[in-house]
Rosetta silent file (secondary structure, phi, psi, omega in degrees, C-alpha in Angstrom):
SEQUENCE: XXXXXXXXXXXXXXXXXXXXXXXXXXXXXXXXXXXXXXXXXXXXXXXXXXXXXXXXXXXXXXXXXXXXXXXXXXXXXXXXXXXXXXXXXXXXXXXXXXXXXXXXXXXXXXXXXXXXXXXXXXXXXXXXXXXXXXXXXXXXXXXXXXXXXXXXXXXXXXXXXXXXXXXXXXXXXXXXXXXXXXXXXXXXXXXXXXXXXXXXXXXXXXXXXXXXXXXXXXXXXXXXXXXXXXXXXXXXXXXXXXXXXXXXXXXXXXXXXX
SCORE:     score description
SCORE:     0.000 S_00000001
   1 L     0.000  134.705  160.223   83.865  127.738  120.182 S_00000001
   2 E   -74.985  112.828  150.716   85.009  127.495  123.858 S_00000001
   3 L   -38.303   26.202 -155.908   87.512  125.567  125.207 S_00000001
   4 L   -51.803  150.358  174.178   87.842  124.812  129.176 S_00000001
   5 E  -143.995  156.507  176.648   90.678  123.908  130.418 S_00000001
   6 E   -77.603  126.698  143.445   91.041  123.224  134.382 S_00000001
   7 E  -135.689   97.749 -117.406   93.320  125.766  136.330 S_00000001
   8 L    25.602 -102.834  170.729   93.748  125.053  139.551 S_00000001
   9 L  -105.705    8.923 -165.172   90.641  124.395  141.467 S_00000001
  10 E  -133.882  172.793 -149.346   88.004  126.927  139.244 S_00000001
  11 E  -131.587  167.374 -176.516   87.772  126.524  135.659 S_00000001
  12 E  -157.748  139.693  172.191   88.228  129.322  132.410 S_00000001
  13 L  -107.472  134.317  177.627   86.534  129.250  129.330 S_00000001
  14 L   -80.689   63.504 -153.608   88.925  129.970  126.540 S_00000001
  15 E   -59.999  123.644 -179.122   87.502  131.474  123.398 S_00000001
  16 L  -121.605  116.620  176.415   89.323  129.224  120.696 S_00000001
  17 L   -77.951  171.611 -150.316   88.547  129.246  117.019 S_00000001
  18 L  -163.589  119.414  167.944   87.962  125.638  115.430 S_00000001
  19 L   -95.838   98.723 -173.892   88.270  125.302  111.914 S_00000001
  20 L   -84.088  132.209  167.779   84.889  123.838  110.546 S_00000001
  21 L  -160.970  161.125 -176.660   84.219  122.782  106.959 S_00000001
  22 L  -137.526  155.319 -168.123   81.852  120.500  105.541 S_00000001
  23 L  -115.999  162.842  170.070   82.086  118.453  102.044 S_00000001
  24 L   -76.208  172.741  175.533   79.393  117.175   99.666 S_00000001
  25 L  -104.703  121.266 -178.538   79.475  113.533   99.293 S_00000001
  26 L   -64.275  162.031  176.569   80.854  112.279   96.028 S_00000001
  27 L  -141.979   14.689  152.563   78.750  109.650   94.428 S_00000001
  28 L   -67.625  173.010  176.079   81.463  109.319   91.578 S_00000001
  29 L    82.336   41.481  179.769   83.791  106.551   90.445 S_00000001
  30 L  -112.304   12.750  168.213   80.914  103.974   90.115 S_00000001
  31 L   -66.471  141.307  173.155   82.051  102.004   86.730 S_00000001
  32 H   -76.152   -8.672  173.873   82.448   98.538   86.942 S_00000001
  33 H   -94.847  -16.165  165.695   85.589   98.461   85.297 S_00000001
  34 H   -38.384  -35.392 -158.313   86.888  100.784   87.765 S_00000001
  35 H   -84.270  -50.202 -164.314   85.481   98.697   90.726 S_00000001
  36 H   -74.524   -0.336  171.617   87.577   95.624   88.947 S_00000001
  37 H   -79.992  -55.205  168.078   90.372   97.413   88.400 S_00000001
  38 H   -74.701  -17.449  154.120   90.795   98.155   92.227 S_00000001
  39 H   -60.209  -43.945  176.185   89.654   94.967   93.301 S_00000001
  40 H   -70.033  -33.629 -173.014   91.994   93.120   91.864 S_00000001
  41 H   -52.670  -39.143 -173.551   94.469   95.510   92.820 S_00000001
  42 H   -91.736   -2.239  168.834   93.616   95.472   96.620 S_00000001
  43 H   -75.791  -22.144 -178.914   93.473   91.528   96.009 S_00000001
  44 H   -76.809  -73.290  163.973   96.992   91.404   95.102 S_00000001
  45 H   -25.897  -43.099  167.070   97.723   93.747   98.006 S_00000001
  46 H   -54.226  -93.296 -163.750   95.910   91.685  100.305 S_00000001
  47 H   -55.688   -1.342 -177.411   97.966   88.679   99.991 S_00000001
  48 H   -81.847  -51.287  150.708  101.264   90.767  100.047 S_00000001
  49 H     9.642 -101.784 -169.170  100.153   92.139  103.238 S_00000001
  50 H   -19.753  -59.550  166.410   99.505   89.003  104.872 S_00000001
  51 H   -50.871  -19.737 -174.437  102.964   87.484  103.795 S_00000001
  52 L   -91.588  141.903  165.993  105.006   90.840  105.110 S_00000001
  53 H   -36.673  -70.772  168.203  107.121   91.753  107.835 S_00000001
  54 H   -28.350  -41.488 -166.438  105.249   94.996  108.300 S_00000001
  55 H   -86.275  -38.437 -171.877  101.891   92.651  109.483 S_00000001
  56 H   -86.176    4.168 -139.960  104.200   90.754  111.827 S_00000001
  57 H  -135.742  -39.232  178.347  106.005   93.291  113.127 S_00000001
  58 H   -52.443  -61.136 -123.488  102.077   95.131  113.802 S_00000001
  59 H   -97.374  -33.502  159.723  100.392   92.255  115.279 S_00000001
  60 H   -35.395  -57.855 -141.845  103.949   91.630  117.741 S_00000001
  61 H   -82.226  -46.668  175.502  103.590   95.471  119.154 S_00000001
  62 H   -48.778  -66.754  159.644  100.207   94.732  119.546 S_00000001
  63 H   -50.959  -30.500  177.883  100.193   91.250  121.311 S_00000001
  64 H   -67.346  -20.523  175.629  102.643   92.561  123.681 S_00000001
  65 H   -96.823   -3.541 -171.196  100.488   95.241  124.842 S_00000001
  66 L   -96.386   19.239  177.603   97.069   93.556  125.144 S_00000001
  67 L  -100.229  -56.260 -168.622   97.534   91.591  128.810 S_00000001
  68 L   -94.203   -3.699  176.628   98.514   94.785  130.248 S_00000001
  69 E  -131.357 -179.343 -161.676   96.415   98.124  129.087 S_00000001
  70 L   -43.023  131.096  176.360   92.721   98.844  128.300 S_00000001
  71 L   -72.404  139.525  179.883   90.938   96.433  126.475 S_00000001
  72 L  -120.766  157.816 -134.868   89.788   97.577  123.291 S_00000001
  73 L  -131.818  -25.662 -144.187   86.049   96.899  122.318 S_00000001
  74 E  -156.254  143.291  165.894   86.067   99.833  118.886 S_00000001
  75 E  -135.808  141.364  162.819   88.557  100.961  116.419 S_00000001
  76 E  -138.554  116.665 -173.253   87.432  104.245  114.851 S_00000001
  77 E   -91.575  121.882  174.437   89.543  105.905  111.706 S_00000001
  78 E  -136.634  121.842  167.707   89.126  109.318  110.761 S_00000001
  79 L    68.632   51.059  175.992   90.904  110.270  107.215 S_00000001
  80 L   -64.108  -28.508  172.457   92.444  106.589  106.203 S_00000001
  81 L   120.570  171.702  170.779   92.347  108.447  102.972 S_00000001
  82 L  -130.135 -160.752 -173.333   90.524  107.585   99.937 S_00000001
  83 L   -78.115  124.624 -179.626   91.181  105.271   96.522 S_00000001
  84 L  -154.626  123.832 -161.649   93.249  107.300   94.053 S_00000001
  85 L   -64.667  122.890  169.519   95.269  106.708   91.185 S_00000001
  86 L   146.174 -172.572 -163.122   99.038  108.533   92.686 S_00000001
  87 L   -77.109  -21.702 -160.066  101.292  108.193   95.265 S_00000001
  88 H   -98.162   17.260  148.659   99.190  108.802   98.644 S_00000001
  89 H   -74.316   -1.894 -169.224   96.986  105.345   97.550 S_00000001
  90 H   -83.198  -71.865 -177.931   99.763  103.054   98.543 S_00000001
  91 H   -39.447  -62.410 -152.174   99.564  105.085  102.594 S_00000001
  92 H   -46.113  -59.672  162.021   95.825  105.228  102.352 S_00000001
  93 H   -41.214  -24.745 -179.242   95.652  101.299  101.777 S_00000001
  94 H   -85.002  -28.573  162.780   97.918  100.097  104.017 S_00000001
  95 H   -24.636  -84.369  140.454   96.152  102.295  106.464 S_00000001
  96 H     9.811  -98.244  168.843   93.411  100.148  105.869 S_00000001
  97 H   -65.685  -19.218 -177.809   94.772   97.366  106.565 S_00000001
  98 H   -71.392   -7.846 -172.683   97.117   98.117  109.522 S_00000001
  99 H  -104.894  -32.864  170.910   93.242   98.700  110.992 S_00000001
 100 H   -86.625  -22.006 -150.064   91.964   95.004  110.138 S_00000001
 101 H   -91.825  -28.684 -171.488   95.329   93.242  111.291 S_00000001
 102 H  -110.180   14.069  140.030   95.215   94.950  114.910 S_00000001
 103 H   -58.454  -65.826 -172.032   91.406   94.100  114.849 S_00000001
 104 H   -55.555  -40.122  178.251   92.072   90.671  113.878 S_00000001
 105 H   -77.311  -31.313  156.485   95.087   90.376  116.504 S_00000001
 106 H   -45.044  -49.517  168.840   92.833   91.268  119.479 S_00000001
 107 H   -65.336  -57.840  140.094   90.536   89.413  118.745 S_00000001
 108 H     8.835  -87.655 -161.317   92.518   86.337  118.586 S_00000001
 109 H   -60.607  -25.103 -176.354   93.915   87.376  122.036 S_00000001
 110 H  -101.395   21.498  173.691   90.788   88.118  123.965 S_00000001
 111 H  -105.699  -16.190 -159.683   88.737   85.347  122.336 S_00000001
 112 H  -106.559  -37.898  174.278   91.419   82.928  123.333 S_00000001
 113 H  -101.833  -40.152  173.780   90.389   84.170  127.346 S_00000001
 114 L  -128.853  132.913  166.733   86.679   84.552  126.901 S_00000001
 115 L   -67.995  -18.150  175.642   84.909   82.959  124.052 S_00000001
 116 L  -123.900   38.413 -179.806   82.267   84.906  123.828 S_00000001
 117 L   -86.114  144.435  179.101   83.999   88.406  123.885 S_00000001
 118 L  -100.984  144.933 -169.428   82.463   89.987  120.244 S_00000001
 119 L   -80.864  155.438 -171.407   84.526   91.034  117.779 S_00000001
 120 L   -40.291  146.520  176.457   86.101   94.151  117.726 S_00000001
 121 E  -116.330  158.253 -154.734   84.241   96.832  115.205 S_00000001
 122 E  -116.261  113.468  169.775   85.695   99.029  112.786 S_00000001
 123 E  -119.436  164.569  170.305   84.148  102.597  111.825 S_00000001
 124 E  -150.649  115.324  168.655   85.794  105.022  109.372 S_00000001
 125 E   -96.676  136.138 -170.771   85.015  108.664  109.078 S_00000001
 126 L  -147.046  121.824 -176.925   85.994  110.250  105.883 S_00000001
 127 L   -68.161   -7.092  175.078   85.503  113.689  104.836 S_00000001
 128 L  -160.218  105.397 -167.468   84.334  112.475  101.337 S_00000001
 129 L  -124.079  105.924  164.847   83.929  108.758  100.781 S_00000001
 130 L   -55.747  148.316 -177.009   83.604  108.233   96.946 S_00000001
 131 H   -59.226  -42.430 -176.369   80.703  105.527   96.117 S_00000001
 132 H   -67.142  -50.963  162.434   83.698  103.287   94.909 S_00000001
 133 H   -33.027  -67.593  167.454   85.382  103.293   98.101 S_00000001
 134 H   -37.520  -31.501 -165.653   82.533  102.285   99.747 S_00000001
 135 H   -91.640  -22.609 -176.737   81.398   99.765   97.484 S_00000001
 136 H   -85.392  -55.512 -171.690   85.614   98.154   97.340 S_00000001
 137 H   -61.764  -30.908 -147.650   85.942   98.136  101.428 S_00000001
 138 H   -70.587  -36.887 -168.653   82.362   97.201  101.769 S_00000001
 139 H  -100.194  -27.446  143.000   83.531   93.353   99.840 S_00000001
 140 H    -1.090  -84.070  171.615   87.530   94.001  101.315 S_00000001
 141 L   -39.310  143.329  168.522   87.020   95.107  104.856 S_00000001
 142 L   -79.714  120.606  167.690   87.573   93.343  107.996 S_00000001
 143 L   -72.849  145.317  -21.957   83.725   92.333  109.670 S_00000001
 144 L   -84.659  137.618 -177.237   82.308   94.021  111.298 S_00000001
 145 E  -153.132  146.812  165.433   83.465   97.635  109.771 S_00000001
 146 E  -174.516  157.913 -170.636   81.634  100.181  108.120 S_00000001
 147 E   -46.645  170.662  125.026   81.755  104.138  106.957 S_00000001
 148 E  -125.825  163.772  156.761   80.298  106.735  109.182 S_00000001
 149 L   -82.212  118.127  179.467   79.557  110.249  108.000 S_00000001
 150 L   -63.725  126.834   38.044   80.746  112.887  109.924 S_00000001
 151 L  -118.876   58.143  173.294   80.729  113.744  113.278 S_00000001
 152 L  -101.017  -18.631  162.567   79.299  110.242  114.166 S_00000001
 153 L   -51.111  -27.241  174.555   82.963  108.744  113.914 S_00000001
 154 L   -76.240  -44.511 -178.714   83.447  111.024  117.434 S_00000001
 155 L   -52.888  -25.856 -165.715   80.171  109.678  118.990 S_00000001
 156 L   -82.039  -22.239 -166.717   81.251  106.991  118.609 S_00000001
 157 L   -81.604  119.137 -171.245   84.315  106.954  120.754 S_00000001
 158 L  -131.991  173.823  162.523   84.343  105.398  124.521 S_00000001
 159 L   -44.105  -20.261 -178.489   86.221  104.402  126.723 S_00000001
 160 L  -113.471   41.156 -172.512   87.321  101.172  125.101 S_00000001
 161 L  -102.449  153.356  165.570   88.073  102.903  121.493 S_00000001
 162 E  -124.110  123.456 -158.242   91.059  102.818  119.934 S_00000001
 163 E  -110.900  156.085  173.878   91.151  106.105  117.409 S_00000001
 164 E  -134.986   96.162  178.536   93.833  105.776  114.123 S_00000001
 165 L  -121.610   52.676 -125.242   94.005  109.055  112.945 S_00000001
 166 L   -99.245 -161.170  179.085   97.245  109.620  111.143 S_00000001
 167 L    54.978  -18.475 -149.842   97.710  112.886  108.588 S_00000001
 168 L   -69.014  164.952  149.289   95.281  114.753  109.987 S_00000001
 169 L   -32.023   92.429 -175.701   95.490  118.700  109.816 S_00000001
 170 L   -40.452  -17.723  179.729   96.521  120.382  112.271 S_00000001
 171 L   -69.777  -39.266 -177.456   93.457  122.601  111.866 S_00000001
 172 L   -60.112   26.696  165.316   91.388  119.385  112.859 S_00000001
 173 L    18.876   33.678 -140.259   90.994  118.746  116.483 S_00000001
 174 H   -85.806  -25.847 -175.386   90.642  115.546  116.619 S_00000001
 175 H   -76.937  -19.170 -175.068   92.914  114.582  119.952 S_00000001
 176 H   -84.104  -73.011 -170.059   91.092  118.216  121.754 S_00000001
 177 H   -42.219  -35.386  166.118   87.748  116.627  120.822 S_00000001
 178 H   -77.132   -7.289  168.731   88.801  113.069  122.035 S_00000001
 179 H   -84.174  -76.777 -117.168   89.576  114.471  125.693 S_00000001
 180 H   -86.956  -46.822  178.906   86.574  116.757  125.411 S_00000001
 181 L   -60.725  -69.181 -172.953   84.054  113.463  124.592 S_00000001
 182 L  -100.153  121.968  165.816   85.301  110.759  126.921 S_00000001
 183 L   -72.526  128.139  171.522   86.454  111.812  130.302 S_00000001
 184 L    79.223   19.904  160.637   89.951  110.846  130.872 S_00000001
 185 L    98.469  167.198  171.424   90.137  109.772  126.884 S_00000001
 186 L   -85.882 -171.493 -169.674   89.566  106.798  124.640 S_00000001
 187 L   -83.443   -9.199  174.115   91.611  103.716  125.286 S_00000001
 188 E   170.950  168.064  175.811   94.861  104.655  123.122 S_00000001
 189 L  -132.381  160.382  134.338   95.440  106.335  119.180 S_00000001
 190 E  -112.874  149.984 -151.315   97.852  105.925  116.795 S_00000001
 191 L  -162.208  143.771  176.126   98.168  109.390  115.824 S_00000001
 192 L   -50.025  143.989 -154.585  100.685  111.705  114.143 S_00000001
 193 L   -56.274  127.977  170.295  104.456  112.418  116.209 S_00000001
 194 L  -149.067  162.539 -160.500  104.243  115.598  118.585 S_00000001
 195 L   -56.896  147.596 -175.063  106.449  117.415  120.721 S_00000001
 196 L   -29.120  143.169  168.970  107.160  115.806  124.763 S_00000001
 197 L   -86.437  139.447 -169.883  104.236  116.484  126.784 S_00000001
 198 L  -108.869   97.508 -155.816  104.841  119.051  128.816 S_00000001
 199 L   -95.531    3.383 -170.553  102.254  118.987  131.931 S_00000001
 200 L  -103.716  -12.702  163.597  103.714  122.685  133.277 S_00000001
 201 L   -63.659  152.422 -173.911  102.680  124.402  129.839 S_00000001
 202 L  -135.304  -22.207 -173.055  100.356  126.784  130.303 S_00000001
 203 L   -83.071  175.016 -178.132  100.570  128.576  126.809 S_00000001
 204 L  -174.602  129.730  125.462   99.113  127.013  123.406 S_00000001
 205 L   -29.406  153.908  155.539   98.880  127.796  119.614 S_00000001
 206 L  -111.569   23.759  154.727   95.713  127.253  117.983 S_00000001
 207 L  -102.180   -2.072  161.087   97.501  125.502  115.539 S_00000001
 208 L   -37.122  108.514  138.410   98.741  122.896  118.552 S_00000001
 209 L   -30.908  -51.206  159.277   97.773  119.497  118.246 S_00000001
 210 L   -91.105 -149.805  159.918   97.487  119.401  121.679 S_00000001
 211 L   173.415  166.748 -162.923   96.286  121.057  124.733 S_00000001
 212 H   -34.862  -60.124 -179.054   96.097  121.088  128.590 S_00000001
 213 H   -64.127  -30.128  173.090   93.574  118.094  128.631 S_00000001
 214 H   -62.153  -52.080  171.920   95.331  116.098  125.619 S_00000001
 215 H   -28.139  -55.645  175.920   98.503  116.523  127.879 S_00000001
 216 H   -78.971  -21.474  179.476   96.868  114.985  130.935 S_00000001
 217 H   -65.458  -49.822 -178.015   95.001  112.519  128.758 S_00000001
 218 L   -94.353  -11.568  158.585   98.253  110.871  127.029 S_00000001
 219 L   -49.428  -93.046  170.328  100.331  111.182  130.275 S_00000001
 220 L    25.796  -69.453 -153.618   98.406  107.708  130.933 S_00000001
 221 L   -74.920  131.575  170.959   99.189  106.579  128.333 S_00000001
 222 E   -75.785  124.981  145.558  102.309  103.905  127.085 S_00000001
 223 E   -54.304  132.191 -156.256  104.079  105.211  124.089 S_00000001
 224 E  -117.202  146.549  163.591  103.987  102.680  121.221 S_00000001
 225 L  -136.067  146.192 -161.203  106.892  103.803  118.675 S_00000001
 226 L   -90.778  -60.316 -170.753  106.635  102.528  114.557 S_00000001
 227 L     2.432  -75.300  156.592  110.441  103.553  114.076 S_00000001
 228 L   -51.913   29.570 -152.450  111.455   99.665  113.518 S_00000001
 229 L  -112.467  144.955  171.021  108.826   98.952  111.629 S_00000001
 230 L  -138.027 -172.436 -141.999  109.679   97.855  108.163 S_00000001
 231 L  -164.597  140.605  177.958  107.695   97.417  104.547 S_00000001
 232 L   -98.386 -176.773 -162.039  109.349   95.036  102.331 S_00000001
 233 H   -75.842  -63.750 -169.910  110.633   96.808   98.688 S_00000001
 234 H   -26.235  -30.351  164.844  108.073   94.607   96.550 S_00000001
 235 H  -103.384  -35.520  156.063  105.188   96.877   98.049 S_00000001
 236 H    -7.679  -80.162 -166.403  107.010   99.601   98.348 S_00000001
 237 H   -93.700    7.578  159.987  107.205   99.755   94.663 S_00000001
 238 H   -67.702  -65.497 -176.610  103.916   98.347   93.533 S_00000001
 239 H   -50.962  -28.363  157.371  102.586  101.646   95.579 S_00000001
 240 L    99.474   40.558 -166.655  105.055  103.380   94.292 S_00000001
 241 L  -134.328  151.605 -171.915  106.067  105.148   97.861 S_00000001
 242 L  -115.374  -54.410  179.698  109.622  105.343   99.533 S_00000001
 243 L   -88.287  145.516  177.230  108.203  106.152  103.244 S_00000001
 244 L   -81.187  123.054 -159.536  106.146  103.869  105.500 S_00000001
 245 H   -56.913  -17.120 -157.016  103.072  106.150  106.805 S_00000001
 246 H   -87.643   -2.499  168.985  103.747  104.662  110.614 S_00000001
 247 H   -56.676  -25.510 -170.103  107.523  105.880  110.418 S_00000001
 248 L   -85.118  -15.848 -179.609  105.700  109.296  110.992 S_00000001
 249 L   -49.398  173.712  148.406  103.342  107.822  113.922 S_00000001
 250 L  -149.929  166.328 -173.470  102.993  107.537  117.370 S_00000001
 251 E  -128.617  128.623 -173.836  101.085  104.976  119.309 S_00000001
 252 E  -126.203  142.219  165.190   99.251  105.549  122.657 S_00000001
 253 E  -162.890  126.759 -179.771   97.630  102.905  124.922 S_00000001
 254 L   -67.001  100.100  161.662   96.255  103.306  128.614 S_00000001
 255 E   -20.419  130.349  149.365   97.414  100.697  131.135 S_00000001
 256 L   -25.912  139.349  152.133   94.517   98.713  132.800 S_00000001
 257 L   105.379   -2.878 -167.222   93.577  100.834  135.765 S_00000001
 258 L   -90.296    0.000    0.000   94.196  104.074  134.855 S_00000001
């Protein structure tokens, strides 16, 4: 695949490899006592949620930032993870939800200035979304939300998107690809922690998360940081997990005007 990147006033195409892979789609996990076993379970979950410091502590960082940077219209998810009996179902859920709560807190705020602004929508690309997943978010999920199949979670992405991408691979492109689709970027990520941007680099790994245009893209951008963020013990240790996935985050969001 080719790359461009801008250098000065003429342009260079960069031959860059891109690590492509594609999965079958499971259509396992369909028992019904399975689907009631995780129902109740994300029903339980649900109301701990609501009740936690983590949800208030989201929907604060959130209200504070939505008078002053890009209004967001789209949330798009790529690899919230999927339903699993083990330790990385506790992240993947919470995931989840940290994706309806700063739906639901937008909406609130820009519905509150225009009444007829429509509410925000939710997509989630997943490289293999079990039938049970589907069928648990599908009664779960914050309306309107629904899968996509990959790469229509990228297509998807405008100017007013806000992408949640956290874990990904480094092999995975997903921040070169959000530069490369929307000029000058989507409206903010939360997205795994990476080194200062540097806008004077001129070298790059192909294992680099970033790259000239992600550099110029999140320059824009306000840094949102999860560091205070806290999880009370009671979910903790239903999930069975000692770290909170957004201690590893970062948060991006473009200013109005930019």
């Amino acid at each position: 695949m080719n790359r461009r990147h801008m250098q000065g006033k003429g342009s260079t195409h960069i031959p860059l490899p891109v690590y492509l892979e594609s999965w079958e789609k499971s259509l396992a996990s369909k028992s019904s006592q399975l689907f009631e076993e995780w129902d109740e379970e994300i029903t339980q979950l649900r109301k701990l949620w609501d009740a936690s410091i983590a949800k208030k502590l989201l929907r604060e960082q959130f209200q504070a930032g939505a008078k002053d940077n890009v209004q967001i219209k789209k949330i798009v998810c790529f690899g919230l993870g999927c339903l699993q009996k083990g330790k990385w179902s506790g992240q993947c859920i919470l995931q989840y939800f940290a994706a309806f709560t700063i739906a639901e807190t937008l909406n609130e705020i820009y519905q509150a200035e225009d009444e007829s602004t429509p509410d925000i929508q939710i997509f989630f690309q997943e490289v293999k979304y079990p039938e049970l997943d589907r069928d648990i978010w599908r009664k779960h999920a914050y309306k309107p939300s629904k899968p996509v199949d990959d790469p229509h979670g990228f297509l998807l992405i405008d100017e007013n998107t806000f992408v949640i991408a956290p874990h990904i691979p480094n092999c995975v492109p997903v921040l070169q690809i959000c530069a490369d689709v929307v000029e000058g970027g989507p409206a903010g990520f939360i997205c795994d922690r990476m080194d200062e941007l540097d806008l004077s680099k001129r070298e790059y790994c192909v294992w680099d998360r970033i790259s000239p245009r992600v550099v110029r893209m999140l320059s824009k951008c306000r840094k949102m940081k999860f560091d205070g963020h806290k999880v009370e013990d009671e979910i903790r240790e239903r999930l069975e997990m000692k770290l909170y996935w957004l201690w590893k985050m970062q948060g991006w969001w473009k200013p109005k005007g930019e």
